[in-house]
Amino acid sequence: PCAGPVESKNEAAMSELVPEPRQKPAVPMKPMGINANLLGYIGIDTIIEQMRKKTMKTGFDFNIMVVGQSGLGKSTLVNTLFKSQVSRKSSGWNREEKIPKTVEIKAIGHVIEEGGVKMKLTVIDTPGFGDQINNENCWEPIEKYINEQYEKFLKEEVNIARKKRIPDTRVHCCLYFISPTGHSLRPLDLEFMKHLSKVVNIIPVIAKADTMTLEEKTEFKQRVRKELEVNGIEFYPQKEFDEDLEDKTENDKIRQESMPFAVVGSDKEYQVNGKRVLGRKTPWGIIEVENLTHCEFALLRDFVIRTHLQDLKEVTHNIHYETYRAKRLNDNGGLPPMTTETEESHESNL
């Protein structure tokens, strides 16, 4: 009867000496490959459509400046580009008005709609440029205007209570009209582009190209390109802003073959082979504006509107505006001086 308790004590002692078997660590499961058939349609491809809807609601801004001597067809060309009466001359400009004594800046805004897309287009004209006997420093009012638009945008950007959408009046593109002399660029042309190529996207254009023969036009284009290169003038699209090989290949072709665009503008329609075309009537026939064998207007329109409009805006914002902003903030040691409402009202009362 006393054997039982002794055995139980021994068993208890043995159990204390034998350690409990450890549990094996859990082996992580191998990740399963993502099976498209299993997951089905996610909807990532709708992001583009969402962006399109957003931008369609807000619309687009595009501000284009035209610079050149009187009589080069600036207003006509802009009307032809957008197939609308958007120039200052078509907005009640008096033809008898005298040439301004100094360069003036005239901005006219329009809303153009095509295929449900709305664009607020602003055409900035510069009457009086290059029309005086002494044209020294006549680009200064234009440079001042461009910088004023950057300043206006910067002030809105650094406000404590910022607008949801800052009105964009910055100049996205400057069409510079070169007189079709067939010889070389004038000192004024070189000085203007040298000063302003750093602050705005300049696209050189040979105006009224129908006044030159095909040989003269080819030679003049080559001469203009050479002179711009010798003087270190960068026009749009600038080489250093090409983002990838595809952009570089496309833009190199434009820089080496198309620039400067030799164009003819017209807002008059004529009947040619049963079709209505925009053109200029001469004693020997109709010069068709949109016919590439007649002039390079179609190339210019495709370049400015159909392929590079968004890039023009991005280069303006990311390069020219950023350069101005960095310099402005650096010079001022921080934010630009902001006037409060009370200060503004006090200044206006004075």
Short mmCIF file of C-alpha atoms in Angstrom, two decimals:
data_model
loop_
_atom_site.label_atom_id
_atom_site.label_comp_id
_atom_site.label_asym_id
_atom_site.label_seq_id
_atom_site.Cartn_x
_atom_site.Cartn_y
_atom_site.Cartn_z
CA PRO A 1 0.00 0.00 0.00
CA CYS A 2 2.90 2.38 0.53
CA ALA A 3 4.49 1.66 -2.94
CA GLY A 4 2.10 3.93 -4.89
CA PRO A 5 3.01 7.29 -3.39
CA VAL A 6 6.77 6.59 -3.74
CA GLU A 7 6.37 5.86 -7.51
CA SER A 8 4.28 9.00 -8.05
CA LYS A 9 6.97 11.10 -6.35
CA ASN A 10 9.63 9.62 -8.66
CA GLU A 11 7.49 10.33 -11.73
CA ALA A 12 7.02 13.93 -10.62
CA ALA A 13 10.80 14.33 -10.20
CA MET A 14 11.43 12.84 -13.67
CA SER A 15 8.92 15.17 -15.29
CA GLU A 16 10.69 18.17 -13.81
CA LEU A 17 14.05 17.01 -15.31
CA VAL A 18 12.75 16.31 -18.88
CA PRO A 19 12.21 19.64 -20.74
CA GLU A 20 9.05 20.14 -22.73
CA PRO A 21 9.48 19.81 -26.50
CA ARG A 22 9.80 23.30 -28.13
CA GLN A 23 7.34 24.28 -30.81
CA LYS A 24 8.87 24.62 -34.28
CA PRO A 25 8.88 28.18 -35.63
CA ALA A 26 6.16 28.75 -38.17
CA VAL A 27 7.54 28.64 -41.75
CA PRO A 28 6.26 31.68 -43.68
CA MET A 29 4.15 30.83 -46.66
CA LYS A 30 5.55 31.58 -50.08
CA PRO A 31 3.91 34.69 -51.56
CA MET A 32 1.44 33.78 -54.24
CA GLY A 33 1.95 35.33 -57.64
CA ILE A 34 -0.68 37.95 -58.54
CA ASN A 35 -3.04 36.28 -60.89
CA ALA A 36 -4.81 38.79 -63.12
CA ASN A 37 -7.58 36.31 -63.81
CA LEU A 38 -8.10 35.83 -60.09
CA LEU A 39 -8.17 39.54 -59.24
CA GLY A 40 -10.06 40.68 -62.28
CA TYR A 41 -10.32 44.35 -63.37
CA ILE A 42 -8.89 46.94 -60.93
CA GLY A 43 -9.48 50.20 -62.78
CA ILE A 44 -6.07 51.89 -62.78
CA ASP A 45 -6.58 52.83 -66.42
CA THR A 46 -9.41 55.20 -65.43
CA ILE A 47 -6.91 57.64 -63.86
CA ILE A 48 -6.35 59.29 -67.24
CA GLU A 49 -10.11 59.68 -67.71
CA GLN A 50 -10.43 61.20 -64.21
CA MET A 51 -7.70 63.73 -65.04
CA ARG A 52 -9.36 64.51 -68.36
CA LYS A 53 -12.70 65.23 -66.67
CA LYS A 54 -11.04 67.50 -64.09
CA THR A 55 -9.14 69.52 -66.69
CA MET A 56 -12.19 69.72 -68.95
CA LYS A 57 -14.12 71.32 -66.08
CA THR A 58 -11.43 73.89 -65.25
CA GLY A 59 -10.42 74.58 -68.85
CA PHE A 60 -7.04 75.82 -70.06
CA ASP A 61 -5.17 79.12 -70.13
CA PHE A 62 -2.81 80.00 -72.95
CA ASN A 63 -1.12 83.38 -73.33
CA ILE A 64 0.64 84.12 -76.61
CA MET A 65 2.66 87.27 -77.35
CA VAL A 66 3.40 88.57 -80.85
CA VAL A 67 6.38 90.87 -81.42
CA GLY A 68 7.63 92.47 -84.62
CA GLN A 69 7.53 95.54 -86.82
CA SER A 70 4.23 96.89 -88.13
CA GLY A 71 3.08 95.42 -91.42
CA LEU A 72 4.48 91.91 -90.95
CA GLY A 73 1.03 90.32 -90.58
CA LYS A 74 1.14 89.54 -86.83
CA SER A 75 -2.59 90.05 -86.25
CA THR A 76 -3.55 88.12 -89.39
CA LEU A 77 -1.32 85.18 -88.45
CA VAL A 78 -2.79 84.88 -84.94
CA ASN A 79 -6.31 84.98 -86.41
CA THR A 80 -5.27 82.23 -88.84
CA LEU A 81 -3.70 80.12 -86.06
CA PHE A 82 -6.90 79.98 -84.04
CA LYS A 83 -9.34 80.40 -86.95
CA SER A 84 -11.03 83.18 -84.99
CA GLN A 85 -10.93 86.95 -84.88
CA VAL A 86 -8.67 87.15 -81.83
CA SER A 87 -6.20 89.93 -82.68
CA ARG A 88 -6.41 93.54 -81.51
CA LYS A 89 -7.13 94.76 -85.06
CA SER A 90 -10.23 92.58 -85.24
CA SER A 91 -11.33 93.91 -81.83
CA GLY A 92 -12.16 97.45 -82.89
CA TRP A 93 -8.63 98.58 -83.82
CA ASN A 94 -8.70 101.81 -85.78
CA ARG A 95 -6.58 101.51 -88.94
CA GLU A 96 -6.02 105.29 -88.98
CA GLU A 97 -4.49 105.19 -85.51
CA LYS A 98 -0.91 106.47 -85.55
CA ILE A 99 2.11 104.33 -84.69
CA PRO A 100 2.71 104.62 -80.92
CA LYS A 101 5.76 106.68 -79.93
CA THR A 102 6.82 104.00 -77.48
CA VAL A 103 6.14 100.27 -77.27
CA GLU A 104 2.70 99.61 -75.84
CA ILE A 105 1.33 96.35 -74.52
CA LYS A 106 -2.20 95.40 -75.49
CA ALA A 107 -3.69 92.16 -74.13
CA ILE A 108 -7.00 90.82 -75.41
CA GLY A 109 -8.68 87.76 -73.89
CA HIS A 110 -11.02 85.31 -75.63
CA VAL A 111 -12.63 81.99 -74.78
CA ILE A 112 -12.35 79.46 -77.60
CA GLU A 113 -14.24 76.17 -77.48
CA GLU A 114 -13.63 73.12 -79.67
CA GLY A 115 -14.91 69.59 -79.08
CA GLY A 116 -16.06 70.49 -75.56
CA VAL A 117 -12.60 71.81 -74.59
CA LYS A 118 -12.55 75.44 -73.43
CA MET A 119 -9.41 77.52 -73.68
CA LYS A 120 -9.00 81.02 -72.36
CA LEU A 121 -6.71 82.53 -74.95
CA THR A 122 -4.96 85.85 -74.34
CA VAL A 123 -3.19 87.54 -77.27
CA ILE A 124 -0.60 90.10 -76.17
CA ASP A 125 0.35 92.55 -78.91
CA THR A 126 3.26 95.00 -78.84
CA PRO A 127 2.45 97.91 -81.21
CA GLY A 128 5.32 100.34 -81.69
CA PHE A 129 8.08 97.74 -81.49
CA GLY A 130 10.85 98.46 -84.00
CA ASP A 131 8.89 101.26 -85.72
CA GLN A 132 10.84 104.25 -84.39
CA ILE A 133 13.93 105.97 -85.78
CA ASN A 134 15.78 105.11 -82.56
CA ASN A 135 14.84 101.60 -81.42
CA GLU A 136 17.42 101.38 -78.65
CA ASN A 137 16.18 99.37 -75.67
CA CYS A 138 12.66 99.10 -77.16
CA TRP A 139 12.45 95.54 -75.77
CA GLU A 140 12.51 96.85 -72.17
CA PRO A 141 8.71 97.45 -71.85
CA ILE A 142 8.13 93.90 -73.13
CA GLU A 143 10.61 92.39 -70.66
CA LYS A 144 9.03 94.47 -67.88
CA TYR A 145 5.54 93.20 -68.80
CA ILE A 146 6.70 89.54 -68.79
CA ASN A 147 8.37 89.95 -65.36
CA GLU A 148 5.28 91.75 -63.98
CA GLN A 149 3.18 88.68 -64.79
CA TYR A 150 5.68 86.46 -62.94
CA GLU A 151 5.56 88.87 -59.98
CA LYS A 152 1.75 88.83 -59.97
CA PHE A 153 1.74 85.00 -59.90
CA LEU A 154 4.40 84.91 -57.16
CA LYS A 155 2.45 87.29 -54.91
CA GLU A 156 -0.64 85.12 -55.24
CA GLU A 157 1.41 82.02 -54.50
CA VAL A 158 2.94 83.31 -51.24
CA ASN A 159 -0.32 84.65 -49.81
CA ILE A 160 -1.43 82.96 -46.58
CA ALA A 161 -4.96 82.50 -47.93
CA ARG A 162 -4.20 81.29 -51.45
CA LYS A 163 -6.77 81.01 -54.20
CA LYS A 164 -7.66 77.47 -55.18
CA ARG A 165 -6.69 78.31 -58.75
CA ILE A 166 -4.28 81.19 -59.32
CA PRO A 167 -5.13 83.17 -62.48
CA ASP A 168 -2.30 82.56 -64.94
CA THR A 169 -1.35 85.66 -66.94
CA ARG A 170 2.25 84.56 -67.57
CA VAL A 171 3.40 84.66 -71.21
CA HIS A 172 3.70 81.06 -72.38
CA CYS A 173 4.91 81.72 -75.90
CA CYS A 174 6.39 84.66 -77.83
CA LEU A 175 6.20 84.60 -81.62
CA TYR A 176 8.99 86.85 -82.91
CA PHE A 177 8.36 88.03 -86.48
CA ILE A 178 11.44 88.39 -88.69
CA SER A 179 11.22 90.62 -91.76
CA PRO A 180 11.65 88.59 -95.01
CA THR A 181 14.68 90.58 -96.24
CA GLY A 182 16.56 87.50 -97.43
CA HIS A 183 19.81 88.95 -96.08
CA SER A 184 20.50 88.69 -92.35
CA LEU A 185 18.92 89.49 -88.99
CA ARG A 186 18.88 93.11 -87.92
CA PRO A 187 20.80 94.12 -84.77
CA LEU A 188 17.38 94.78 -83.17
CA ASP A 189 16.29 91.17 -83.82
CA LEU A 190 19.45 89.81 -82.22
CA GLU A 191 19.29 92.17 -79.22
CA PHE A 192 15.61 91.36 -78.53
CA MET A 193 16.09 87.58 -78.67
CA LYS A 194 19.34 87.76 -76.69
CA HIS A 195 17.62 89.64 -73.83
CA LEU A 196 14.28 87.84 -73.80
CA SER A 197 15.23 84.23 -74.59
CA LYS A 198 16.16 83.89 -70.90
CA VAL A 199 12.70 84.91 -69.63
CA VAL A 200 10.21 83.60 -72.20
CA ASN A 201 9.81 80.86 -74.85
CA ILE A 202 10.70 82.55 -78.15
CA ILE A 203 9.64 80.99 -81.45
CA PRO A 204 11.18 82.83 -84.45
CA VAL A 205 8.91 83.20 -87.48
CA ILE A 206 9.77 84.55 -90.96
CA ALA A 207 6.74 86.64 -91.90
CA LYS A 208 5.22 86.99 -95.38
CA ALA A 209 7.30 84.12 -96.76
CA ASP A 210 5.47 84.38 -100.11
CA THR A 211 7.70 87.37 -100.96
CA MET A 212 10.71 85.03 -101.35
CA THR A 213 11.50 82.29 -103.87
CA LEU A 214 12.01 78.74 -102.59
CA GLU A 215 15.82 79.07 -102.89
CA GLU A 216 15.83 82.44 -101.10
CA LYS A 217 13.63 81.04 -98.35
CA THR A 218 15.89 78.00 -97.76
CA GLU A 219 19.05 80.15 -97.73
CA PHE A 220 17.49 82.74 -95.40
CA LYS A 221 16.33 80.07 -92.93
CA GLN A 222 19.85 78.60 -92.82
CA ARG A 223 21.39 82.05 -92.36
CA VAL A 224 19.02 82.91 -89.49
CA ARG A 225 19.78 79.60 -87.73
CA LYS A 226 23.53 80.21 -88.12
CA GLU A 227 23.30 83.78 -86.77
CA LEU A 228 21.28 82.67 -83.75
CA GLU A 229 23.82 79.93 -83.03
CA VAL A 230 26.84 82.28 -83.40
CA ASN A 231 25.23 84.79 -81.02
CA GLY A 232 24.39 82.08 -78.47
CA ILE A 233 20.63 82.70 -78.68
CA GLU A 234 18.47 79.79 -77.49
CA PHE A 235 14.98 79.63 -78.97
CA TYR A 236 12.20 77.21 -78.02
CA PRO A 237 12.49 74.18 -77.83
CA GLN A 238 15.79 74.62 -75.92
CA LYS A 239 18.22 71.70 -76.11
CA GLU A 240 18.82 71.47 -72.35
CA PHE A 241 15.09 70.97 -71.64
CA ASP A 242 14.69 67.80 -73.76
CA GLU A 243 13.53 65.19 -71.24
CA ASP A 244 14.31 61.96 -73.09
CA LEU A 245 15.66 60.54 -76.34
CA GLU A 246 12.25 60.66 -78.03
CA ASP A 247 11.87 64.38 -77.21
CA LYS A 248 15.43 65.06 -78.35
CA THR A 249 14.94 63.31 -81.71
CA GLU A 250 11.66 65.14 -82.37
CA ASN A 251 12.95 68.54 -81.25
CA ASP A 252 16.27 68.19 -83.11
CA LYS A 253 14.32 67.76 -86.33
CA ILE A 254 12.33 70.94 -85.58
CA ARG A 255 15.47 72.91 -84.63
CA GLN A 256 17.50 71.80 -87.65
CA GLU A 257 14.83 71.75 -90.37
CA SER A 258 11.73 73.78 -89.47
CA MET A 259 13.03 76.72 -87.42
CA PRO A 260 12.43 79.52 -88.11
CA PHE A 261 9.00 78.78 -89.60
CA ALA A 262 8.52 80.61 -92.92
CA VAL A 263 4.80 81.40 -92.87
CA VAL A 264 2.00 83.15 -94.70
CA GLY A 265 -1.14 84.23 -92.84
CA SER A 266 -4.61 84.92 -94.21
CA ASP A 267 -8.12 85.05 -92.82
CA LYS A 268 -9.74 85.15 -96.28
CA GLU A 269 -11.29 82.11 -97.96
CA TYR A 270 -11.06 81.18 -101.63
CA GLN A 271 -12.40 78.36 -103.79
CA VAL A 272 -9.64 76.01 -105.04
CA ASN A 273 -10.55 72.78 -106.90
CA GLY A 274 -14.01 72.80 -105.34
CA LYS A 275 -12.68 73.30 -101.80
CA ARG A 276 -12.76 76.36 -99.54
CA VAL A 277 -9.23 77.22 -98.43
CA LEU A 278 -7.58 80.02 -96.47
CA GLY A 279 -5.22 81.86 -98.78
CA ARG A 280 -3.84 84.95 -100.48
CA LYS A 281 -4.83 85.83 -104.03
CA THR A 282 -2.07 86.84 -106.44
CA PRO A 283 -2.16 87.49 -110.20
CA TRP A 284 -0.61 84.04 -110.77
CA GLY A 285 -2.83 82.02 -108.42
CA ILE A 286 -3.88 81.36 -104.83
CA ILE A 287 -1.27 80.86 -102.10
CA GLU A 288 -2.85 78.27 -99.82
CA VAL A 289 -1.95 78.96 -96.20
CA GLU A 290 -2.44 75.37 -94.99
CA ASN A 291 -0.67 73.74 -97.95
CA LEU A 292 2.86 72.63 -96.94
CA THR A 293 4.13 73.02 -100.51
CA HIS A 294 3.22 76.73 -100.32
CA CYS A 295 4.36 77.65 -96.79
CA GLU A 296 5.07 76.26 -93.31
CA PHE A 297 2.04 77.65 -91.53
CA ALA A 298 0.61 74.16 -90.91
CA LEU A 299 3.91 73.10 -89.27
CA LEU A 300 3.81 76.16 -86.96
CA ARG A 301 0.19 75.53 -85.96
CA ASP A 302 0.84 71.85 -85.25
CA PHE A 303 3.94 72.75 -83.25
CA VAL A 304 2.36 75.50 -81.10
CA ILE A 305 -1.08 73.96 -80.57
CA ARG A 306 -1.19 70.25 -81.38
CA THR A 307 2.14 68.96 -80.04
CA HIS A 308 3.90 71.49 -77.79
CA LEU A 309 1.23 73.69 -76.15
CA GLN A 310 1.35 71.85 -72.82
CA ASP A 311 5.16 71.75 -72.93
CA LEU A 312 5.27 75.52 -73.55
CA LYS A 313 3.23 75.99 -70.38
CA GLU A 314 5.39 73.57 -68.37
CA VAL A 315 8.69 75.17 -69.47
CA THR A 316 7.25 78.59 -68.57
CA HIS A 317 6.28 77.36 -65.09
CA ASN A 318 9.20 75.03 -64.29
CA ILE A 319 12.06 76.98 -65.90
CA HIS A 320 11.36 80.67 -66.59
CA TYR A 321 9.03 81.31 -63.66
CA GLU A 322 11.17 79.25 -61.25
CA THR A 323 14.28 81.21 -62.30
CA TYR A 324 12.44 84.49 -61.64
CA ARG A 325 11.01 83.19 -58.34
CA ALA A 326 14.38 81.95 -57.03
CA LYS A 327 16.10 85.24 -57.91
CA ARG A 328 13.26 87.30 -56.41
CA LEU A 329 13.20 85.39 -53.12
CA ASN A 330 17.00 85.29 -52.91
CA ASP A 331 17.33 89.06 -53.48
CA ASN A 332 14.69 89.73 -50.88
CA GLY A 333 16.06 87.32 -48.28
CA GLY A 334 12.83 85.35 -48.18
CA LEU A 335 9.29 86.26 -49.18
CA PRO A 336 8.48 89.34 -51.24
CA PRO A 337 7.02 92.24 -49.25
CA MET A 338 3.33 91.64 -48.87
CA THR A 339 0.95 94.54 -48.42
CA THR A 340 -2.00 93.98 -46.11
CA GLU A 341 -5.50 95.17 -46.93
CA THR A 342 -5.20 98.06 -44.46
CA GLU A 343 -1.92 99.20 -46.03
CA GLU A 344 -3.43 98.96 -49.51
CA SER A 345 -6.47 101.01 -48.50
CA HIS A 346 -4.18 103.56 -46.81
CA GLU A 347 -2.07 103.82 -49.98
CA SER A 348 -5.17 104.25 -52.14
CA ASN A 349 -6.47 107.02 -49.85
CA LEU A 350 -3.15 108.85 -50.21
#
